[in-house]
Amino acid sequence: TPYEPMLDSRRTSQTWGPYFDASVNVMTNLTLGAGVRYDKGDFDGSRMSPRASLIYKPVAPTTIKLLYGEAFRAPNSYERFYSDGLTQIGNTALRPETIDTYEVVLEQELGEHFKASVAGYVYFVDDLIDQELDPDGFLVYQNLEHVRGRGLEFELSSRFAHGVRGRLSYTLQETKSWDTSATGAGGDEAGELSNSPHQLIQGGISFPIYEEKIFSGVDFRYVSGRTTALGTDVPAYFVVNLTLFSHRF
């Protein structure tokens, strides 16, 4: 049978974005940072994304950070334009996803080789893009959800002579979402965000096996169970990776 293309779409896009970033030492142990980025493209208007940081070192081995930032993700070409006429249609009216983040970090050096940190964060996402069925039965990407996430992260890292390094981290988080498609701006009752695990454990160690040019490493990741968009449960999983890499040749 002759070849029959289901989609032939040719489009161009252009995005540009100047940014400004600066930091100033308010005191010898206090640094204030600020920045802003302006993005203009073929998405919904233009976007201004500010960020700010305050870094304080009360004593030499201790650092306290207060961080704030805004960012966005514009809908991609697939989400906006893909339409096969059978199962899916495009949506050129999609708005960018936006996120506001707030974070507090405490870092502590433990002797010569170890460093520990504790971080607490909260973020708010608006206009999260996801798929749903339209009244005609076609899949279409829409700005459906508002999301609030919060969590704690603990990390211990080490660095020894001759390139031996290790790290171990644990993240505990909660994410809630409000589907705005049915009830308007107020959104529906808050529920768990799909495909968002509550716990994440990561760790690894790398060490040289030939001088300091060829290294081997072992790292692992544990991801707790989560719920899919269809309401089914996905069990937790554990992955171990072995790597071999080189540099400094």
Coordinates of C-alpha atoms in Angstrom, one line a residue:
T1 CA 0.0 0.0 0.0
P2 CA 1.2 3.5 -0.7
Y3 CA 2.6 5.6 2.2
E4 CA 0.1 8.0 3.7
P5 CA 1.4 10.5 6.1
M6 CA -0.8 11.2 9.1
L7 CA 0.8 14.5 10.0
D8 CA 2.8 17.0 8.0
S9 CA 3.3 20.2 10.0
R10 CA 6.1 22.7 9.4
R11 CA 6.5 25.5 11.9
T12 CA 9.2 27.9 13.1
S13 CA 9.6 29.5 16.4
Q14 CA 11.9 32.0 18.0
T15 CA 12.7 32.7 21.6
W16 CA 15.1 35.2 23.1
G17 CA 15.9 36.2 26.7
P18 CA 18.4 38.6 28.2
Y19 CA 19.2 38.2 31.9
F20 CA 20.9 40.1 34.7
D21 CA 22.7 38.6 37.7
A22 CA 24.7 40.3 40.5
S23 CA 25.9 39.7 44.0
V24 CA 27.2 42.0 46.7
N25 CA 29.0 41.3 50.0
V26 CA 26.9 43.2 52.5
M27 CA 29.3 42.1 55.2
T28 CA 32.3 39.8 55.2
N29 CA 30.1 36.9 56.1
L30 CA 26.8 38.0 54.3
T31 CA 26.2 37.9 50.6
L32 CA 23.1 39.1 48.8
G33 CA 22.4 37.9 45.3
A34 CA 19.7 38.9 42.8
G35 CA 18.9 38.3 39.2
V36 CA 16.2 38.5 36.6
R37 CA 15.5 37.0 33.2
Y38 CA 13.2 38.3 30.5
D39 CA 11.9 35.8 27.9
K40 CA 10.0 36.7 24.7
G41 CA 8.8 34.0 22.4
D42 CA 5.8 32.6 20.4
F43 CA 4.1 31.4 23.6
D44 CA 1.7 33.4 25.7
G45 CA 3.2 36.9 25.7
S46 CA 6.5 37.5 27.6
R47 CA 7.8 36.3 31.0
M48 CA 9.9 37.9 33.7
S49 CA 11.6 35.5 36.1
P50 CA 13.3 37.0 39.1
R51 CA 15.4 35.2 41.7
A52 CA 17.2 36.2 44.9
S53 CA 19.5 34.6 47.5
L54 CA 20.9 35.5 50.9
I55 CA 24.0 33.6 52.1
Y56 CA 25.2 33.9 55.7
K57 CA 28.2 32.3 57.3
P58 CA 27.9 32.8 61.1
V59 CA 31.1 30.7 61.6
A60 CA 33.6 29.3 59.2
P61 CA 32.2 25.8 58.8
T62 CA 28.5 26.8 58.7
T63 CA 26.5 28.3 55.9
I64 CA 22.8 29.3 55.9
K65 CA 21.1 30.1 52.6
L66 CA 17.7 31.7 51.9
L67 CA 16.7 31.2 48.2
Y68 CA 13.8 32.3 46.1
G69 CA 13.1 31.9 42.4
E70 CA 10.5 32.0 39.7
A71 CA 10.6 30.0 36.4
F72 CA 8.4 28.8 33.7
R73 CA 8.1 26.1 31.0
A74 CA 6.6 27.0 27.7
P75 CA 4.4 24.4 26.0
N76 CA 6.4 22.5 23.4
S77 CA 5.5 21.9 19.8
Y78 CA 4.1 18.4 20.4
E79 CA 1.7 19.7 23.1
R80 CA 0.6 22.7 21.0
F81 CA 0.4 21.3 17.4
Y82 CA 0.4 17.5 17.2
S83 CA -2.9 16.3 15.7
D84 CA -3.3 12.9 14.1
G85 CA -7.0 13.2 13.4
L86 CA -7.7 9.9 15.1
T87 CA -6.8 10.1 18.8
Q88 CA -5.2 13.5 19.6
I89 CA -5.6 17.1 18.6
G90 CA -3.4 20.1 19.3
N91 CA -4.0 23.1 21.5
T92 CA -2.5 26.4 20.4
A93 CA -4.0 28.2 23.3
L94 CA -1.8 26.5 25.9
R95 CA -0.2 28.8 28.5
P96 CA 3.2 28.3 30.0
E97 CA 3.6 26.4 33.3
T98 CA 4.9 28.7 36.1
I99 CA 6.6 27.9 39.4
D100 CA 7.6 29.9 42.5
T101 CA 10.1 28.3 44.8
Y102 CA 11.2 29.0 48.4
E103 CA 14.1 27.2 50.1
V104 CA 16.1 27.3 53.3
V105 CA 19.4 25.4 53.4
L106 CA 21.8 24.7 56.3
E107 CA 25.3 23.4 55.3
Q108 CA 27.8 22.2 57.9
E109 CA 31.4 21.1 57.3
L110 CA 32.2 18.1 59.5
G111 CA 36.0 18.0 59.7
E112 CA 38.2 17.9 56.7
H113 CA 36.4 15.3 54.6
F114 CA 32.7 15.5 55.3
K115 CA 29.9 18.0 54.6
A116 CA 26.2 17.7 55.7
S117 CA 23.2 19.8 54.6
V118 CA 19.6 20.1 55.5
A119 CA 17.1 21.8 53.1
G120 CA 13.4 22.7 53.4
Y121 CA 11.5 23.8 50.4
V122 CA 8.0 24.9 49.3
Y123 CA 7.0 25.4 45.6
F124 CA 3.8 26.5 43.9
V125 CA 3.1 25.5 40.3
D126 CA 0.3 27.1 38.2
D127 CA -1.2 26.0 34.9
L128 CA 0.4 22.5 35.0
I129 CA 0.0 21.0 31.5
D130 CA -1.6 17.6 31.3
Q131 CA -3.7 15.5 28.9
E132 CA -7.5 15.0 29.1
L133 CA -10.3 13.9 26.8
D134 CA -12.3 16.6 25.1
P135 CA -16.1 16.3 24.5
D136 CA -15.4 14.6 21.2
G137 CA -13.2 11.9 22.7
F138 CA -9.8 13.3 21.5
L139 CA -6.8 13.6 23.8
V140 CA -5.7 17.2 24.2
Y141 CA -3.2 19.0 26.4
Q142 CA -4.7 21.5 28.7
N143 CA -3.7 23.8 31.6
L144 CA -5.4 21.7 34.3
E145 CA -3.7 21.8 37.6
H146 CA -2.3 24.0 40.4
V147 CA 0.3 22.2 42.5
R148 CA 1.8 22.8 45.9
G149 CA 4.8 20.8 47.0
R150 CA 6.9 20.9 50.2
G151 CA 9.6 18.7 51.5
L152 CA 12.8 18.2 53.4
E153 CA 16.2 16.9 52.0
F154 CA 19.1 15.6 54.0
E155 CA 22.5 15.0 52.4
L156 CA 25.9 13.8 53.5
S157 CA 28.9 14.1 51.1
S158 CA 32.5 13.2 51.5
R159 CA 35.7 13.9 49.6
F160 CA 39.1 12.2 50.3
A161 CA 42.5 12.3 48.8
H162 CA 43.2 10.7 45.3
G163 CA 39.7 11.4 44.1
V164 CA 37.6 9.2 46.4
R165 CA 34.1 10.7 46.8
G166 CA 30.8 9.6 48.3
R167 CA 27.3 10.9 48.9
L168 CA 24.1 9.9 50.5
S169 CA 20.8 11.8 50.5
Y170 CA 17.2 11.3 51.7
T171 CA 14.2 13.4 50.5
L172 CA 10.7 13.4 52.0
Q173 CA 8.1 15.3 50.1
E174 CA 4.4 15.9 49.8
T175 CA 2.7 17.3 46.7
K176 CA -1.0 18.3 46.4
S177 CA -2.8 19.3 43.2
W178 CA -6.0 21.0 42.3
D179 CA -7.7 20.2 39.0
T180 CA -9.0 23.5 37.7
S181 CA -10.8 22.1 34.6
A182 CA -14.1 21.4 36.3
T183 CA -14.6 24.0 38.9
G184 CA -12.8 27.1 37.6
A185 CA -10.2 29.2 39.3
G186 CA -11.0 27.8 42.7
G187 CA -10.1 24.3 41.6
D188 CA -11.4 21.0 42.9
E189 CA -10.5 19.5 46.3
A190 CA -6.8 19.0 46.8
G191 CA -5.5 15.5 46.0
E192 CA -2.2 13.8 45.7
L193 CA -0.2 14.7 42.6
S194 CA 0.1 11.7 40.3
N195 CA 3.5 10.1 39.7
S196 CA 5.0 11.9 42.6
P197 CA 6.8 9.7 45.2
H198 CA 6.9 10.6 48.9
Q199 CA 10.4 9.3 49.5
L200 CA 13.6 9.3 47.6
I201 CA 17.0 7.9 48.7
Q202 CA 20.1 8.3 46.6
G203 CA 23.8 7.5 47.2
G204 CA 27.0 6.5 45.6
I205 CA 30.8 6.3 45.8
S206 CA 33.4 6.8 43.2
F207 CA 37.1 5.9 43.4
P208 CA 40.1 5.8 41.0
I209 CA 41.3 2.5 39.7
Y210 CA 44.2 3.8 37.6
E211 CA 46.1 6.8 39.0
E212 CA 43.5 9.7 38.9
K213 CA 42.5 9.2 35.3
I214 CA 40.2 6.2 35.3
F215 CA 37.5 5.9 37.9
S216 CA 34.8 3.4 38.9
G217 CA 31.6 4.1 40.7
V218 CA 28.6 2.6 42.3
D219 CA 25.4 4.5 42.9
F220 CA 21.9 3.6 43.8
R221 CA 18.4 5.1 43.9
Y222 CA 15.3 4.1 45.9
V223 CA 11.9 5.6 44.9
S224 CA 8.9 4.9 47.0
G225 CA 5.5 3.9 45.6
R226 CA 3.3 6.4 43.9
T227 CA -0.1 6.7 42.3
T228 CA -0.6 7.1 38.5
A229 CA -3.0 9.5 36.8
L230 CA -5.5 6.6 36.4
G231 CA -5.5 6.0 40.2
T232 CA -3.5 2.8 40.1
D233 CA -0.6 2.2 42.5
V234 CA 3.0 1.8 41.2
P235 CA 5.3 -0.1 43.7
A236 CA 8.6 1.2 45.0
Y237 CA 11.7 0.3 43.1
F238 CA 15.5 0.1 43.8
V239 CA 18.2 0.6 41.1
V240 CA 21.9 0.1 41.3
N241 CA 24.3 1.4 38.7
L242 CA 27.9 0.5 38.0
T243 CA 29.9 3.0 36.0
L244 CA 33.4 3.4 34.5
F245 CA 34.6 6.8 33.4
S246 CA 37.8 8.7 32.7
H247 CA 39.0 12.3 32.5
R248 CA 42.2 14.3 32.8
F249 CA 43.9 12.6 29.9

